[in-house]
GROMACS .gro file of C-alpha atoms in nm:
model
  352
    1MET     CA    1  10.627   4.661   0.518
    2LYS     CA    2  10.466   4.849   0.811
    3LYS     CA    3  10.119   4.723   0.728
    4PHE     CA    4  10.237   4.363   0.771
    5ILE     CA    5  10.370   4.452   1.116
    6TYR     CA    6  10.053   4.633   1.223
    7LEU     CA    7   9.812   4.367   1.095
    8PRO     CA    8   9.895   4.100   1.360
    9LEU     CA    9   9.870   4.365   1.634
   10LEU     CA   10   9.530   4.472   1.508
   11LEU     CA   11   9.412   4.113   1.497
   12LEU     CA   12   9.535   4.056   1.853
   13ALA     CA   13   9.355   4.367   1.977
   14LEU     CA   14   9.036   4.253   1.802
   15ILE     CA   15   9.054   3.913   1.969
   16CYS     CA   16   9.097   4.075   2.313
   17PHE     CA   17   8.802   4.304   2.242
   18MET     CA   18   8.582   4.011   2.145
   19ASN     CA   19   8.681   3.822   2.459
   20THR     CA   20   8.577   4.118   2.671
   21LYS     CA   21   8.223   4.140   2.534
   22THR     CA   22   8.061   3.829   2.393
   23LEU     CA   23   7.684   3.835   2.346
   24ALA     CA   24   7.445   3.552   2.279
   25ALA     CA   25   7.066   3.578   2.266
   26THR     CA   26   6.760   3.362   2.232
   27ASP     CA   27   6.398   3.420   2.133
   28SER     CA   28   6.269   3.354   2.487
   29LEU     CA   29   6.260   3.720   2.584
   30GLY     CA   30   6.348   3.899   2.264
   31VAL     CA   31   6.680   4.056   2.363
   32VAL     CA   32   6.708   4.405   2.220
   33LYS     CA   33   7.053   4.503   2.341
   34VAL     CA   34   7.325   4.438   2.595
   35ASN     CA   35   7.475   4.774   2.688
   36LYS     CA   36   7.837   4.835   2.778
   37GLN     CA   37   7.920   4.837   3.147
   38ARG     CA   38   7.995   5.165   3.322
   39HIS     CA   39   8.138   5.268   3.657
   40PHE     CA   40   8.095   5.588   3.859
   41LYS     CA   41   8.403   5.617   4.076
   42GLN     CA   42   8.331   5.967   4.206
   43GLU     CA   43   7.971   5.897   4.307
   44VAL     CA   44   7.978   5.533   4.423
   45PRO     CA   45   8.194   5.432   4.722
   46ALA     CA   46   8.413   5.124   4.673
   47GLY     CA   47   8.211   4.824   4.783
   48ASN     CA   48   8.119   4.460   4.750
   49TYR     CA   49   7.781   4.516   4.587
   50SER     CA   50   7.593   4.191   4.556
   51GLY     CA   51   7.226   4.279   4.520
   52LEU     CA   52   6.987   4.560   4.431
   53THR     CA   53   6.613   4.618   4.414
   54PRO     CA   54   6.394   4.912   4.300
   55ILE     CA   55   6.210   5.099   4.576
   56GLY     CA   56   6.049   5.371   4.363
   57GLU     CA   57   6.123   5.711   4.209
   58GLY     CA   58   6.448   5.598   4.048
   59ARG     CA   59   6.591   5.480   4.380
   60TYR     CA   60   6.733   5.135   4.450
   61ALA     CA   61   6.826   4.959   4.773
   62VAL     CA   62   7.170   4.802   4.733
   63VAL     CA   63   7.355   4.559   4.962
   64SER     CA   64   7.731   4.520   5.003
   65ASP     CA   65   7.832   4.186   5.153
   66LYS     CA   66   8.117   4.340   5.353
   67SER     CA   67   7.947   4.654   5.482
   68VAL     CA   68   8.036   4.754   5.838
   69THR     CA   69   7.690   4.656   5.966
   70ASP     CA   70   7.389   4.474   5.824
   71GLY     CA   71   7.183   4.712   5.615
   72PHE     CA   72   7.160   4.868   5.271
   73PHE     CA   73   7.263   5.166   5.062
   74VAL     CA   74   7.012   5.373   4.870
   75PHE     CA   75   7.135   5.459   4.520
   76GLU     CA   76   6.968   5.687   4.272
   77ILE     CA   77   7.016   5.522   3.930
   78ALA     CA   78   6.930   5.717   3.617
   79VAL     CA   79   6.871   5.514   3.300
   80ASP     CA   80   6.866   5.671   2.953
   81SER     CA   81   6.510   5.662   2.816
   82ILE     CA   82   6.629   5.593   2.460
   83ASP     CA   83   6.910   5.337   2.471
   84GLY     CA   84   6.855   5.211   2.826
   85ARG     CA   85   7.214   5.250   2.942
   86VAL     CA   86   7.296   5.357   3.297
   87GLU     CA   87   7.355   5.732   3.281
   88ARG     CA   88   7.427   5.817   3.643
   89VAL     CA   89   7.449   5.656   3.986
   90ARG     CA   90   7.436   5.863   4.304
   91ASN     CA   91   7.481   5.736   4.660
   92LEU     CA   92   7.211   5.866   4.897
   93GLY     CA   93   7.350   5.699   5.207
   94PHE     CA   94   7.356   5.378   5.411
   95ARG     CA   95   7.068   5.266   5.633
   96SER     CA   96   7.116   5.026   5.923
   97ASP     CA   97   7.015   4.963   6.283
   98GLY     CA   98   7.370   4.860   6.370
   99SER     CA   99   7.314   4.484   6.355
  100LYS     CA  100   7.614   4.266   6.279
  101ASN     CA  101   7.690   4.214   5.909
  102ARG     CA  102   7.571   3.870   5.795
  103ASP     CA  103   7.758   3.862   5.463
  104THR     CA  104   7.445   4.004   5.299
  105GLU     CA  105   7.429   3.889   4.938
  106ALA     CA  106   7.081   3.974   4.808
  107ILE     CA  107   6.784   4.204   4.862
  108VAL     CA  108   6.422   4.243   4.746
  109PHE     CA  109   6.148   4.499   4.807
  110LEU     CA  110   5.797   4.399   4.920
  111PRO     CA  111   5.563   4.675   4.792
  112GLN     CA  112   5.259   4.568   4.997
  113THR     CA  113   5.442   4.609   5.329
  114GLN     CA  114   5.697   4.867   5.212
  115THR     CA  115   5.973   4.650   5.358
  116LEU     CA  116   6.292   4.485   5.236
  117MET     CA  117   6.415   4.127   5.272
  118LEU     CA  118   6.794   4.080   5.301
  119ALA     CA  119   6.956   3.738   5.252
  120GLY     CA  120   7.265   3.661   5.461
  121GLU     CA  121   7.511   3.394   5.363
  122ALA     CA  122   7.677   3.376   5.706
  123ASP     CA  123   7.362   3.279   5.898
  124GLY     CA  124   7.148   3.137   5.616
  125LYS     CA  125   6.855   3.363   5.700
  126VAL     CA  126   6.647   3.621   5.514
  127VAL     CA  127   6.578   3.913   5.750
  128GLU     CA  128   6.314   4.183   5.699
  129TYR     CA  129   6.393   4.555   5.736
  130ASP     CA  130   6.183   4.866   5.697
  131LEU     CA  131   6.290   5.144   5.462
  132GLN     CA  132   6.470   5.326   5.743
  133GLY     CA  133   6.700   5.027   5.797
  134ARG     CA  134   6.536   4.886   6.111
  135ARG     CA  135   6.455   4.518   6.161
  136THR     CA  136   6.083   4.438   6.170
  137GLY     CA  137   6.119   4.107   6.353
  138ARG     CA  138   6.021   3.882   6.062
  139VAL     CA  139   6.286   3.629   5.961
  140LEU     CA  140   6.283   3.359   5.694
  141ASP     CA  141   6.499   3.065   5.800
  142VAL     CA  142   6.571   2.854   5.494
  143GLY     CA  143   6.752   2.585   5.693
  144ALA     CA  144   6.469   2.333   5.660
  145THR     CA  145   6.471   2.348   5.282
  146LEU     CA  146   6.830   2.441   5.190
  147LYS     CA  147   7.108   2.313   5.414
  148GLY     CA  148   7.455   2.170   5.394
  149TRP     CA  149   7.637   2.428   5.187
  150THR     CA  150   8.011   2.461   5.232
  151GLY     CA  151   8.234   2.766   5.266
  152ASN     CA  152   8.133   3.070   5.067
  153TYR     CA  153   7.871   2.888   4.859
  154GLY     CA  154   7.552   2.964   5.051
  155LEU     CA  155   7.267   3.209   4.988
  156GLU     CA  156   7.359   3.441   4.701
  157SER     CA  157   7.020   3.505   4.544
  158LEU     CA  158   6.680   3.646   4.632
  159ALA     CA  159   6.381   3.734   4.414
  160TYR     CA  160   6.022   3.844   4.471
  161ASN     CA  161   5.726   3.911   4.246
  162GLU     CA  162   5.417   4.090   4.374
  163LYS     CA  163   5.182   3.935   4.118
  164THR     CA  164   5.274   3.574   4.195
  165GLY     CA  165   5.330   3.650   4.564
  166LEU     CA  166   5.634   3.423   4.569
  167LEU     CA  167   5.977   3.478   4.718
  168TRP     CA  168   6.263   3.275   4.567
  169THR     CA  169   6.613   3.189   4.682
  170CYS     CA  170   6.888   2.934   4.622
  171THR     CA  171   7.246   2.856   4.711
  172GLU     CA  172   7.529   2.950   4.480
  173SER     CA  173   7.659   2.597   4.440
  174THR     CA  174   7.575   2.230   4.498
  175LEU     CA  175   7.474   2.123   4.849
  176LYS     CA  176   7.675   1.847   5.018
  177GLU     CA  177   7.393   1.593   4.987
  178ASP     CA  178   7.359   1.656   4.614
  179GLY     CA  179   7.709   1.565   4.504
  180GLU     CA  180   8.034   1.720   4.391
  181ARG     CA  181   8.071   2.095   4.350
  182SER     CA  182   8.223   2.229   4.027
  183THR     CA  183   8.588   2.339   4.035
  184SER     CA  184   8.826   2.486   3.780
  185VAL     CA  185   8.948   2.139   3.684
  186ASN     CA  186   8.664   1.886   3.721
  187GLY     CA  187   8.413   2.015   3.462
  188VAL     CA  188   8.120   1.931   3.695
  189GLN     CA  189   7.782   2.100   3.652
  190ASN     CA  190   7.636   2.237   3.975
  191ARG     CA  191   7.300   2.105   4.091
  192ILE     CA  192   7.102   2.392   4.239
  193ARG     CA  193   6.780   2.383   4.440
  194LEU     CA  194   6.546   2.675   4.366
  195GLN     CA  195   6.315   2.722   4.664
  196SER     CA  196   5.995   2.931   4.671
  197PHE     CA  197   5.813   3.078   4.973
  198ASP     CA  198   5.469   3.238   5.005
  199ALA     CA  199   5.375   3.576   5.154
  200ALA     CA  200   5.366   3.421   5.502
  201LEU     CA  201   5.726   3.309   5.450
  202LYS     CA  202   5.622   2.942   5.441
  203PRO     CA  203   5.808   2.709   5.200
  204CYS     CA  204   5.631   2.614   4.879
  205GLU     CA  205   5.777   2.426   4.581
  206GLN     CA  206   6.139   2.338   4.515
  207TYR     CA  207   6.293   2.282   4.172
  208ALA     CA  208   6.622   2.143   4.046
  209TYR     CA  209   6.839   2.362   3.822
  210LEU     CA  210   7.154   2.243   3.643
  211THR     CA  211   7.424   2.499   3.563
  212ASP     CA  212   7.643   2.483   3.257
  213ALA     CA  213   7.978   2.308   3.295
  214PRO     CA  214   8.258   2.554   3.374
  215LYS     CA  215   8.487   2.658   3.090
  216ALA     CA  216   8.796   2.655   3.313
  217HIS     CA  217   9.026   2.354   3.284
  218MET     CA  218   9.323   2.450   3.501
  219ASN     CA  219   9.407   2.557   3.854
  220GLY     CA  220   9.413   2.929   3.924
  221GLY     CA  221   9.440   3.166   4.213
  222ARG     CA  222   9.065   3.167   4.278
  223PHE     CA  223   8.756   3.012   4.124
  224ALA     CA  224   8.381   3.053   4.178
  225HIS     CA  225   8.103   2.902   3.971
  226GLY     CA  226   7.728   2.891   4.020
  227VAL     CA  227   7.412   3.100   4.050
  228SER     CA  228   7.467   3.453   4.177
  229GLU     CA  229   7.116   3.603   4.138
  230LEU     CA  230   6.750   3.540   4.056
  231LEU     CA  231   6.480   3.769   3.916
  232ALA     CA  232   6.108   3.677   3.934
  233LEU     CA  233   5.869   3.788   3.656
  234ASP     CA  234   5.492   3.834   3.646
  235ASP     CA  235   5.426   3.523   3.437
  236GLY     CA  236   5.586   3.301   3.700
  237SER     CA  237   5.913   3.259   3.515
  238LEU     CA  238   6.255   3.330   3.665
  239LEU     CA  239   6.571   3.481   3.527
  240VAL     CA  240   6.878   3.299   3.659
  241LEU     CA  241   7.220   3.466   3.656
  242GLU     CA  242   7.500   3.211   3.623
  243ARG     CA  243   7.858   3.328   3.654
  244GLU     CA  244   8.200   3.171   3.641
  245VAL     CA  245   8.494   3.356   3.796
  246PHE     CA  246   8.847   3.240   3.716
  247VAL     CA  247   9.136   3.434   3.866
  248ALA     CA  248   9.472   3.352   3.711
  249LYS     CA  249   9.772   3.328   3.943
  250ARG     CA  250   9.933   3.627   3.774
  251LYS     CA  251   9.598   3.805   3.723
  252ILE     CA  252   9.645   3.851   3.344
  253GLY     CA  253   9.406   3.607   3.183
  254SER     CA  254   9.150   3.624   3.464
  255TYR     CA  255   8.790   3.625   3.339
  256VAL     CA  256   8.425   3.622   3.436
  257ILE     CA  257   8.161   3.457   3.217
  258ASN     CA  258   7.810   3.588   3.291
  259LYS     CA  259   7.496   3.418   3.156
  260VAL     CA  260   7.129   3.499   3.209
  261TYR     CA  261   6.882   3.214   3.156
  262ARG     CA  262   6.503   3.209   3.172
  263ILE     CA  263   6.315   2.918   3.327
  264MET     CA  264   5.948   2.842   3.379
  265PRO     CA  265   5.887   2.642   3.700
  266ASP     CA  266   5.633   2.364   3.639
  267LYS     CA  267   5.479   2.192   3.942
  268SER     CA  268   5.518   1.856   3.768
  269LEU     CA  269   5.895   1.905   3.807
  270CYS     CA  270   5.898   1.967   4.183
  271VAL     CA  271   6.167   1.781   4.374
  272ASN     CA  272   6.166   1.636   4.726
  273VAL     CA  273   6.367   1.848   4.970
  274LYS     CA  274   6.468   1.533   5.159
  275GLU     CA  275   6.601   1.338   4.860
  276PRO     CA  276   6.942   1.401   4.695
  277LEU     CA  277   6.952   1.547   4.347
  278ILE     CA  278   7.077   1.281   4.108
  279GLU     CA  279   7.120   1.262   3.731
  280SER     CA  280   6.773   1.114   3.678
  281VAL     CA  281   6.602   1.409   3.850
  282SER     CA  282   6.394   1.627   3.618
  283TYR     CA  283   6.578   1.960   3.596
  284VAL     CA  284   6.391   2.268   3.477
  285GLU     CA  285   6.442   2.363   3.114
  286LYS     CA  286   6.641   2.681   3.066
  287ARG     CA  287   6.666   2.920   2.772
  288LEU     CA  288   6.954   3.158   2.723
  289VAL     CA  289   6.864   3.527   2.734
  290ALA     CA  290   7.211   3.685   2.715
  291SER     CA  291   7.575   3.615   2.791
  292TRP     CA  292   7.894   3.819   2.805
  293LYS     CA  293   8.252   3.778   2.916
  294THR     CA  294   8.485   4.025   3.086
  295ASN     CA  295   8.853   3.980   3.158
  296ILE     CA  296   9.190   4.122   3.257
  297SER     CA  297   9.429   4.140   2.965
  298LEU     CA  298   9.734   4.336   2.856
  299PHE     CA  299   9.496   4.585   2.701
  300GLY     CA  300   9.224   4.628   2.961
  301ARG     CA  301   9.101   4.590   3.318
  302LYS     CA  302   8.727   4.537   3.274
  303LEU     CA  303   8.677   4.225   3.483
  304ALA     CA  304   8.326   4.236   3.634
  305ASN     CA  305   8.174   3.977   3.866
  306TYR     CA  306   7.799   4.045   3.840
  307GLU     CA  307   7.604   3.946   4.150
  308GLY     CA  308   7.298   4.177   4.156
  309MET     CA  309   7.010   4.193   3.905
  310CYS     CA  310   6.673   4.368   3.906
  311LEU     CA  311   6.416   4.528   3.675
  312GLY     CA  312   6.473   4.890   3.578
  313PRO     CA  313   6.247   5.135   3.392
  314ARG     CA  314   6.115   5.085   3.040
  315THR     CA  315   6.263   5.283   2.754
  316ALA     CA  316   6.061   5.519   2.535
  317ASP     CA  317   5.993   5.240   2.282
  318GLY     CA  318   5.872   4.999   2.549
  319ALA     CA  319   6.182   4.786   2.600
  320GLN     CA  320   6.234   4.661   2.955
  321THR     CA  321   6.569   4.731   3.116
  322ILE     CA  322   6.736   4.485   3.352
  323ILE     CA  323   7.000   4.647   3.574
  324LEU     CA  324   7.304   4.453   3.696
  325VAL     CA  325   7.573   4.545   3.947
  326ALA     CA  326   7.915   4.383   3.996
  327ASP     CA  327   8.111   4.303   4.312
  328SER     CA  328   8.452   4.473   4.287
  329GLN     CA  329   8.584   4.345   4.621
  330ASP     CA  330   8.623   4.707   4.733
  331GLN     CA  331   8.786   4.790   4.398
  332TYR     CA  332   9.052   4.527   4.467
  333GLY     CA  333   9.410   4.631   4.403
  334GLY     CA  334   9.296   4.952   4.237
  335ILE     CA  335   9.217   4.739   3.931
  336LEU     CA  336   8.855   4.634   3.971
  337ARG     CA  337   8.559   4.872   3.943
  338ASP     CA  338   8.202   4.883   4.070
  339TRP     CA  339   8.046   4.819   3.731
  340PHE     CA  340   7.682   4.873   3.634
  341LYS     CA  341   7.525   4.730   3.322
  342THR     CA  342   7.185   4.700   3.154
  343ILE     CA  343   7.020   4.445   2.929
  344LEU     CA  344   6.718   4.548   2.719
  345VAL     CA  345   6.445   4.291   2.650
  346GLN     CA  346   6.091   4.279   2.516
  347GLU     CA  347   5.790   4.078   2.632
  348VAL     CA  348   5.857   4.092   3.004
  349SER     CA  349   5.664   4.245   3.291
  350GLY     CA  350   5.717   4.279   3.665
  351GLU     CA  351   5.747   4.525   3.950
  352ARG     CA  352   6.010   4.797   3.910
   0.00000   0.00000   0.00000
C-alpha cells in the first residue's frame, strides 16, 4: 500500500525538478553541456549583478545596478578545467571614482586601450573607465539611435569583440515608436533594435530582433520580458540572452525562463533608425543555443534572473565556457541567491 502513496509524491517531485532545469540545444554552436548553477554566499556580497567581462588572469569586472556609486567589482572566478563548472568566486573589491550610480546594467573590456565601458540605464549612456575605476572622459550616447524606452526597460546589454572592432547594445524591451511592449497577459513579442558602434564610438548598423512570445498568461506581482545581455563573437555573430521573469503574487510558482540564441547580422537586413519596426520588417534569424527554467516551488528556491554573460576559459578538451551571473536583488527576502552558471559549447571563438 505504501508504494502507491509514495509514487504520486515521487512523480510530483520529478515534475518540479524538470521545471527547475529544462535544457534545449541546437546545432548552431554544438552545445556540450549546461552546468548546474552555483552560489558562493561567503565569498560574494549580496548584490544586483547584471553584467561581467573578463579582464585577464581569471579576473572579471562585474557591475551591480544598485551599487552605492558607479563602478565595478573585480571577481576572481575559477572554472573547472574538465567539466567547465564554476568552482570558486572570490571578491577582490570595488573600484569607483565616486560618481553617482547610473543603474549600471552591463560592462565590456576593451583590450587595446585596457579600459572598460559601462552601460547605464538611468542616463542611457555608455561611459568609459580605466581599470582603477576612474572615468577617462569618453562617453557613448546612444540617444540618437535608441530612444523612447519606458520605465525600467532601457539599456540592459553591452557586447564588444576585438576582432570585429564592434561594440553592441540594445534596450531590454520594445521602444515606444515600435509598438506595444510584452506583458504577462498580452502574449506580444518584443521588437528589439540591436545597434552597433565602431572603435571611435560612432554608430554603424542597426538590426531588428524579435523575441519569443512570453509564456505567462496571467497577472502576477511582477513581470519582465526581453533581452538582458549580448555577447559578440569573432565571426561577427552575436549571442542574445532572452529572459522572462514572472513573480507570482504569493511567490510560490514564480519562474524565470532563460534562453540563449545565436544570430548572424547581415547588412542586407539593416533597418532605418528613423522608421518604426513593423511586422513586415526583416528580423534577423535566430537559432537556439540553450534554454533553462528556474523557479520557486514548495521544494526549492532556485529562482535565478540571469542578466550577465561573457566568455570564460576553454576546458581541457577544447570546449568554450560561457559564464552567466544572476541578479538576486540583494538576495531578496533571504530567498534569492547570487547564482553563477556555465554553458559549454564548441566551434566558438572570441576574447576571454
